[in-house]
Short mmCIF file of C-alpha atoms in Angstrom, two decimals:
data_model
loop_
_atom_site.label_atom_id
_atom_site.label_comp_id
_atom_site.label_asym_id
_atom_site.label_seq_id
_atom_site.Cartn_x
_atom_site.Cartn_y
_atom_site.Cartn_z
CA MET A 1 89.42 139.32 29.15
CA GLY A 2 93.05 137.10 29.17
CA LYS A 3 93.55 134.16 28.00
CA ALA A 4 92.11 130.61 29.17
CA HIS A 5 92.87 127.61 28.54
CA VAL A 6 92.84 123.91 30.81
CA ILE A 7 95.70 124.37 33.18
CA ARG A 8 97.27 120.78 33.81
CA ASP A 9 100.01 121.84 35.34
CA LEU A 10 102.16 119.35 33.68
CA ARG A 11 105.21 120.13 37.09
CA ASP A 12 103.33 119.29 39.25
CA TRP A 13 102.29 116.28 37.96
CA ASP A 14 105.98 115.15 37.30
CA ARG A 15 106.92 115.85 40.97
CA ARG A 16 105.89 112.07 41.46
CA GLY A 17 108.74 110.16 43.34
CA TRP A 18 112.03 109.70 41.29
CA LEU A 19 112.25 106.21 43.20
CA HIS A 20 109.20 105.69 41.06
CA GLY A 21 110.62 106.18 37.61
CA ALA A 22 110.87 110.64 37.82
CA PRO A 23 113.69 112.38 36.77
CA PRO A 24 116.01 112.14 39.54
CA PRO A 25 116.60 115.53 41.72
CA GLY A 26 119.84 117.80 40.76
CA TRP A 27 121.71 116.75 43.89
CA VAL A 28 121.41 112.81 43.20
CA ARG A 29 123.05 114.11 39.90
CA ILE A 30 126.09 116.22 41.40
CA LEU A 31 126.33 113.97 44.29
CA PRO A 32 128.49 111.41 42.21
CA PRO A 33 131.52 113.41 40.61
CA ALA A 34 131.24 116.33 43.40
CA LEU A 35 132.19 113.26 46.25
CA LEU A 36 134.87 112.19 43.53
CA ALA A 37 136.28 115.49 43.79
CA GLY A 38 135.87 116.18 47.46
CA VAL A 39 138.24 112.52 48.55
CA CYS A 40 140.85 114.06 45.02
CA ALA A 41 141.31 117.21 47.14
CA ALA A 42 141.08 116.11 50.94
CA THR A 43 143.79 114.06 50.25
CA LEU A 44 145.94 116.29 47.84
CA THR A 45 145.85 118.74 50.37
CA SER A 46 146.67 116.56 53.38
CA THR A 47 150.12 116.27 54.67
CA ALA A 48 149.86 112.92 55.92
CA PRO A 49 147.94 109.59 53.77
CA LEU A 50 144.16 109.42 54.67
CA ASP A 51 142.28 106.28 55.15
CA ILE A 52 139.35 107.90 52.87
CA GLY A 53 139.34 105.36 50.11
CA PHE A 54 135.89 103.69 50.93
CA LEU A 55 134.05 106.82 49.61
CA LEU A 56 134.85 106.03 46.13
CA GLY A 57 133.57 102.66 46.59
CA ALA A 58 130.43 104.35 46.90
CA ILE A 59 130.56 106.48 43.67
CA PRO A 60 129.38 103.60 41.21
CA PRO A 61 126.48 102.83 42.88
CA LEU A 62 124.97 106.32 43.19
CA ALA A 63 126.00 106.96 39.75
CA VAL A 64 123.28 104.50 38.65
CA LEU A 65 120.34 106.64 40.23
CA SER A 66 121.42 109.07 37.25
CA TYR A 67 124.02 108.53 34.45
CA GLY A 68 123.88 106.36 32.25
CA PRO A 69 126.15 102.93 31.08
CA LEU A 70 129.62 105.02 29.73
CA ALA A 71 129.29 108.01 32.10
CA THR A 72 128.94 105.36 35.23
CA ALA A 73 132.07 103.22 33.74
CA LEU A 74 134.18 106.29 33.31
CA LEU A 75 133.19 107.50 36.90
CA GLY A 76 133.75 103.68 38.13
CA ALA A 77 137.40 104.05 35.95
CA LEU A 78 138.04 107.31 37.86
CA VAL A 79 137.56 105.75 41.26
CA VAL A 80 140.55 102.82 40.44
CA THR A 81 142.61 105.18 39.49
CA VAL A 82 142.36 107.70 42.00
CA LEU A 83 142.98 104.19 44.68
CA VAL A 84 146.14 103.23 42.92
CA VAL A 85 147.66 106.28 41.65
CA PRO A 86 150.74 107.52 44.81
CA ALA A 87 149.47 110.95 44.80
CA PHE A 88 146.24 110.78 46.20
CA GLN A 89 147.92 108.75 49.30
CA LEU A 90 144.70 106.66 49.76
CA ASN A 91 146.76 104.36 52.51
CA ASP A 92 147.61 101.71 50.09
CA PRO A 93 144.34 100.24 49.48
CA GLY A 94 145.01 96.35 48.85
CA THR A 95 144.17 94.39 46.33
CA THR A 96 141.29 93.05 47.82
CA ASP A 97 139.83 96.95 48.16
CA LEU A 98 141.07 97.32 44.49
CA LEU A 99 139.07 93.91 43.14
CA THR A 100 135.85 94.81 45.57
CA VAL A 101 135.62 98.46 43.85
CA SER A 102 136.13 97.30 40.78
CA PHE A 103 133.77 94.65 40.64
CA VAL A 104 131.15 96.75 42.37
CA ALA A 105 132.01 99.35 39.73
CA ALA A 106 131.65 97.13 36.74
CA LEU A 107 128.16 95.71 38.66
CA SER A 108 127.01 99.33 38.33
CA VAL A 109 127.72 99.36 34.26
CA LEU A 110 125.27 96.89 34.28
CA VAL A 111 122.97 98.26 36.00
CA SER A 112 122.97 101.53 34.80
CA PHE A 113 122.10 99.80 30.90
CA VAL A 114 119.61 97.81 32.72
CA ARG A 115 118.18 101.27 34.03
CA SER A 116 118.54 103.03 31.11
CA ARG A 117 116.44 100.49 28.69
CA ARG A 118 113.32 101.23 31.46
CA ASP A 119 113.51 104.69 31.57
CA ALA A 120 113.73 104.41 27.99
CA GLN A 121 110.56 102.20 27.89
CA LEU A 122 108.91 104.07 30.28
CA VAL A 123 108.89 107.44 28.81
CA THR A 124 107.26 105.76 25.93
CA GLU A 125 104.56 104.17 27.92
CA ARG A 126 103.94 107.66 29.15
CA ALA A 127 104.00 109.58 26.11
CA VAL A 128 100.83 106.93 24.69
CA ALA A 129 99.40 107.37 28.05
CA GLU A 130 99.28 110.98 28.21
CA ALA A 131 98.15 111.27 24.58
CA ALA A 132 95.22 108.79 25.46
CA GLN A 133 94.07 110.85 28.30
CA ARG A 134 94.26 113.64 26.62
CA ALA A 135 92.10 112.10 23.92
CA VAL A 136 89.64 111.00 26.30
CA VAL A 137 89.60 114.83 28.17
CA PRO A 138 91.52 117.21 25.18
CA PRO A 139 92.28 120.91 26.27
CA LEU A 140 89.45 123.50 26.53
CA PRO A 141 89.59 126.22 23.48
CA GLU A 142 89.63 129.67 24.86
CA ARG A 143 86.54 130.58 23.26
CA VAL A 144 83.87 128.38 22.21
CA GLY A 145 81.25 130.87 20.44
CA PRO A 146 80.05 134.05 22.76
CA VAL A 147 81.84 132.25 25.54
CA GLU A 148 85.39 132.48 27.63
CA CYS A 149 86.46 129.80 28.63
CA THR A 150 89.49 128.84 31.44
CA GLY A 151 89.65 125.20 33.54
CA LEU A 152 91.69 123.43 36.08
CA TYR A 153 91.82 120.02 35.91
CA ARG A 154 94.09 117.61 39.23
CA ALA A 155 93.59 114.20 39.30
CA ALA A 156 93.63 113.02 42.92
CA GLN A 157 95.89 109.72 41.39
CA ARG A 158 100.10 111.03 41.23
CA GLY A 159 100.90 110.84 37.68
CA THR A 160 97.67 110.68 35.75
CA LEU A 161 96.33 113.48 34.13
CA VAL A 162 92.46 112.67 34.28
CA GLY A 163 90.82 110.99 36.94
CA GLY A 164 87.18 111.04 37.87
CA ASP A 165 85.85 114.54 37.18
CA PHE A 166 85.76 115.81 33.74
CA PHE A 167 84.08 118.12 31.56
CA ASP A 168 83.80 120.12 28.57
CA VAL A 169 82.09 122.87 26.35
CA ARG A 170 80.94 122.22 22.61
CA GLN A 171 79.18 124.41 20.03
CA GLY A 172 75.97 122.88 18.19
CA PRO A 173 73.08 123.93 16.40
CA TYR A 174 71.06 124.84 19.95
CA GLY A 175 74.39 127.05 21.32
CA VAL A 176 76.89 126.71 23.10
CA ARG A 177 76.61 124.05 25.62
CA ALA A 178 79.13 122.80 28.83
CA VAL A 179 79.40 120.10 31.16
CA MET A 180 81.50 119.12 34.23
CA GLY A 181 80.83 116.16 36.41
CA ASP A 182 82.56 113.74 39.06
CA VAL A 183 81.89 109.70 38.40
CA GLN A 184 81.85 107.44 40.94
CA GLY A 185 85.27 106.78 42.28
CA HIS A 186 88.48 108.47 40.81
CA GLY A 187 91.69 107.70 39.15
CA LEU A 188 92.72 105.20 36.55
CA SER A 189 89.80 102.83 37.48
CA ALA A 190 86.68 105.64 36.52
CA VAL A 191 88.40 107.10 33.29
CA ALA A 192 86.31 104.73 31.06
CA THR A 193 83.86 105.96 32.58
CA VAL A 194 84.19 109.91 31.53
CA ALA A 195 85.18 108.60 28.29
CA SER A 196 81.52 107.34 27.60
CA LEU A 197 80.08 110.11 29.23
CA LEU A 198 81.77 112.79 27.24
CA GLY A 199 81.50 110.58 24.17
CA ALA A 200 77.68 110.96 24.62
CA PHE A 201 77.81 114.81 25.57
CA ARG A 202 79.49 114.93 22.47
CA GLU A 203 76.42 113.33 20.78
CA ALA A 204 73.80 115.22 22.32
CA VAL A 205 75.19 118.63 21.83
CA LEU A 206 74.52 117.90 18.08
CA ASP A 207 70.78 116.42 18.68
CA GLN A 208 69.27 117.47 21.76
CA PRO A 209 67.08 119.92 21.65
CA ASP A 210 67.90 121.25 25.39
CA PRO A 211 70.00 120.72 28.76
CA GLU A 212 67.30 118.30 30.53
CA SER A 213 67.43 116.03 27.40
CA VAL A 214 70.99 116.26 26.90
CA ALA A 215 71.37 115.26 30.89
CA ALA A 216 68.84 112.51 29.98
CA ARG A 217 70.92 111.03 27.36
CA LEU A 218 73.63 111.03 30.11
CA ASP A 219 71.85 109.27 32.54
CA ARG A 220 70.54 106.94 29.86
CA ARG A 221 74.58 106.29 28.97
CA LEU A 222 74.94 104.99 32.41
CA VAL A 223 72.32 102.61 32.98
CA VAL A 224 73.57 101.01 29.68
CA ASP A 225 77.22 100.82 30.27
CA SER A 226 75.95 99.17 33.89
CA ALA A 227 72.83 96.62 32.82
CA ASP A 228 75.54 94.36 31.95
CA VAL A 229 77.43 94.48 34.90
CA PRO A 230 76.15 93.07 38.46
CA HIS A 231 76.37 95.18 41.09
CA ALA A 232 78.18 98.01 38.95
CA GLU A 233 76.06 100.99 40.17
CA LEU A 234 77.06 103.48 37.84
CA PHE A 235 76.67 106.89 38.91
CA ALA A 236 78.14 110.48 38.16
CA THR A 237 76.81 114.21 39.73
CA ALA A 238 76.92 116.29 37.05
CA VAL A 239 75.93 120.52 36.15
CA LEU A 240 75.18 121.12 32.07
CA LEU A 241 74.76 124.38 30.60
CA GLU A 242 73.45 125.86 27.72
CA PHE A 243 74.54 129.73 26.84
CA ALA A 244 71.73 131.86 24.62
CA PRO A 245 73.15 132.82 21.16
CA ASP A 246 74.57 136.31 22.53
CA ALA A 247 75.53 134.66 25.40
CA ARG A 248 73.59 137.15 27.33
CA SER A 249 71.80 134.10 29.31
CA VAL A 250 72.25 130.62 30.48
CA ARG A 251 70.17 127.30 31.26
CA VAL A 252 71.50 125.61 34.13
CA VAL A 253 70.72 122.04 34.97
CA VAL A 254 71.57 120.22 37.78
CA CYS A 255 72.26 116.22 38.88
CA GLY A 256 73.29 116.02 42.12
CA HIS A 257 76.44 118.23 41.69
CA PRO A 258 77.11 121.50 43.49
CA ALA A 259 75.04 124.01 41.52
CA PRO A 260 77.15 127.61 39.80
CA VAL A 261 78.54 130.30 41.27
CA LEU A 262 77.18 133.56 39.65
CA LEU A 263 80.77 135.86 40.45
CA ARG A 264 79.08 139.32 39.73
CA ASP A 265 80.07 143.23 41.08
CA GLY A 266 83.15 141.43 43.48
CA ARG A 267 79.99 138.70 45.49
CA ALA A 268 79.36 135.11 44.96
CA VAL A 269 76.33 133.49 44.70
CA GLU A 270 75.49 129.99 44.36
CA LEU A 271 72.17 129.72 41.88
CA GLU A 272 69.51 128.41 43.52
CA VAL A 273 68.55 125.58 40.88
CA THR A 274 66.24 122.74 41.72
CA ALA A 275 69.38 119.59 42.05
CA GLY A 276 67.73 116.48 40.26
CA VAL A 277 68.91 113.01 40.93
CA PRO A 278 73.06 112.21 39.85
CA LEU A 279 72.81 110.70 36.56
CA GLY A 280 72.88 106.27 36.10
CA LEU A 281 70.47 106.18 38.48
CA GLY A 282 67.57 106.58 35.96
CA LEU A 283 66.11 109.75 35.64
CA ALA A 284 63.46 108.46 33.52
CA GLY A 285 61.33 107.19 36.57
CA ALA A 286 62.71 110.00 38.73
CA GLY A 287 62.01 112.57 36.85
CA VAL A 288 64.25 114.74 34.70
CA PRO A 289 65.75 117.71 36.67
CA ARG A 290 64.58 121.08 36.07
CA GLY A 291 66.40 123.69 34.94
CA LEU A 292 67.05 126.84 35.61
CA THR A 293 67.81 129.71 32.80
CA VAL A 294 69.90 133.05 34.33
CA PRO A 295 70.40 136.67 32.76
CA LEU A 296 73.94 137.45 32.21
CA ARG A 297 75.83 140.53 32.37
CA ALA A 298 78.72 142.14 30.92
CA GLY A 299 81.77 140.93 33.28
CA ASP A 300 79.80 137.87 34.83
CA ARG A 301 81.48 134.93 35.53
CA LEU A 302 80.09 131.71 36.18
CA PHE A 303 82.47 129.54 38.31
CA LEU A 304 81.77 125.51 38.39
CA ALA A 305 84.08 123.44 40.92
CA SER A 306 83.52 120.00 41.55
CA ASP A 307 83.51 118.30 45.46
CA GLY A 308 86.90 118.31 45.41
CA VAL A 309 86.81 121.77 46.49
CA SER A 310 83.82 122.66 48.84
CA GLU A 311 84.48 118.84 50.34
CA ALA A 312 87.92 119.97 51.41
CA ARG A 313 88.30 119.36 54.79
CA SER A 314 91.08 121.15 56.82
CA ALA A 315 92.75 119.64 59.95
CA ALA A 316 89.73 120.49 61.61
CA GLY A 317 87.85 119.28 59.80
CA ASP A 318 86.33 122.60 58.51
CA PHE A 319 85.40 122.72 54.68
CA TYR A 320 87.01 124.87 52.70
CA PRO A 321 84.74 128.08 52.46
CA LEU A 322 84.51 128.80 48.67
CA LEU A 323 81.57 131.35 48.55
CA GLU A 324 83.68 133.47 51.48
CA ARG A 325 87.19 133.07 49.39
CA LEU A 326 85.78 133.58 45.71
CA PRO A 327 85.26 137.13 46.12
CA GLY A 328 88.35 137.76 47.12
CA PHE A 329 89.82 136.61 43.60
CA ALA A 330 87.32 138.21 41.30
CA ASP A 331 88.94 140.32 40.27
CA ASP A 332 91.91 138.36 38.88
CA GLU A 333 92.28 137.06 35.08
CA PRO A 334 90.32 133.84 35.06
CA ALA A 335 93.16 132.50 34.19
CA VAL A 336 95.17 133.43 37.07
CA MET A 337 91.68 133.02 39.57
CA VAL A 338 91.73 129.17 39.03
CA ARG A 339 95.47 129.45 39.68
CA ARG A 340 94.48 131.01 43.22
CA VAL A 341 91.48 129.13 44.05
CA TRP A 342 93.75 125.65 43.21
CA ARG A 343 96.68 127.16 46.26
CA ASP A 344 94.24 128.27 48.91
CA VAL A 345 92.46 125.44 48.76
CA THR A 346 96.12 123.35 49.06
CA GLY A 347 96.84 126.04 51.53
CA HIS A 348 93.23 125.09 53.27
CA CYS A 349 93.52 121.05 53.88
CA GLY A 350 97.34 120.80 52.89
CA THR A 351 96.81 117.44 50.94
CA VAL A 352 93.65 116.63 48.30
CA LEU A 353 92.66 113.23 48.21
CA ASP A 354 90.13 113.82 45.65
CA ASP A 355 90.16 115.69 41.98
CA VAL A 356 89.69 118.98 41.96
CA THR A 357 87.90 120.52 38.51
CA MET A 358 87.51 124.01 38.24
CA LEU A 359 85.95 126.07 35.06
CA VAL A 360 85.17 129.75 34.82
CA LEU A 361 82.56 130.49 31.64
CA SER A 362 82.50 134.07 30.58
CA PRO A 363 80.57 135.71 28.08
CA ALA A 364 82.38 137.18 25.87
#
């Protein structure tokens, strides 16, 4: 097995619009000096005066998008110099033109200063937000006890690392236990519920004797959280797993969530687990879901995914055929497999509108 870890491709996360706080693309940074150099080259090589001085007036505002106040001031000074130096033959700009360009350059320096201060504040706020979100869903270890782990998480809301999906793998006195779930809603509004459920799971791993009892603890957590909130209707789907000490069997409990898929000998088979009601609807009244114990062999993999995968639709309205596509990725290392599945999902539906989570667990 290769290295296994949570893949939250930050390059994808950083591809938010550059007009909304992301670093500008390279061409935006190159444009001001390139425009200045182009005007200078054109005027120096022309045998007649060129009336293209108006192009220089665009350079200071363009510099604001990607340069600090000092660099913006330098570009503004160069623009004014080019306008007044006779060698460039810019058709003798008048006093009004020079004053206008000088005023625009000075104003651009001021705007650049304000933008730089804003960007510094945004960087700090993003760092704090990222640290808080990683505290809720920390990176998954490559291995927990006898179980190797690989996960992929893509939040539907751009610019966030955590949404309405969650997963975790923990070792406790009763063995290695894993959870994957999907709370009502997605984006930042669901993060508080995710944090509450993961906290309850990490506590239950230490003192609950079986995964059914862990599910009941998570259900109680949601019921309590929504008790004092009128019409809260908090609920979450989840699947819980408990591996035997030697990882040669696993017990699976499903609460309204897509069942795990067993990858074995090049085939993908969804486990036939009796699904219970989602968490938060009162398992005590509806009955604790019945678990299923599945023997595992060397080389087996359990593939868990949120409904953001199975319910991803193409332009024609067709669901993503997960069970048909998974065997084609079964020979890849887990980290490669989840990336390929992600690319295949996005190729199938184009824009993914829901949180997407995948988790691959296999006996070491």
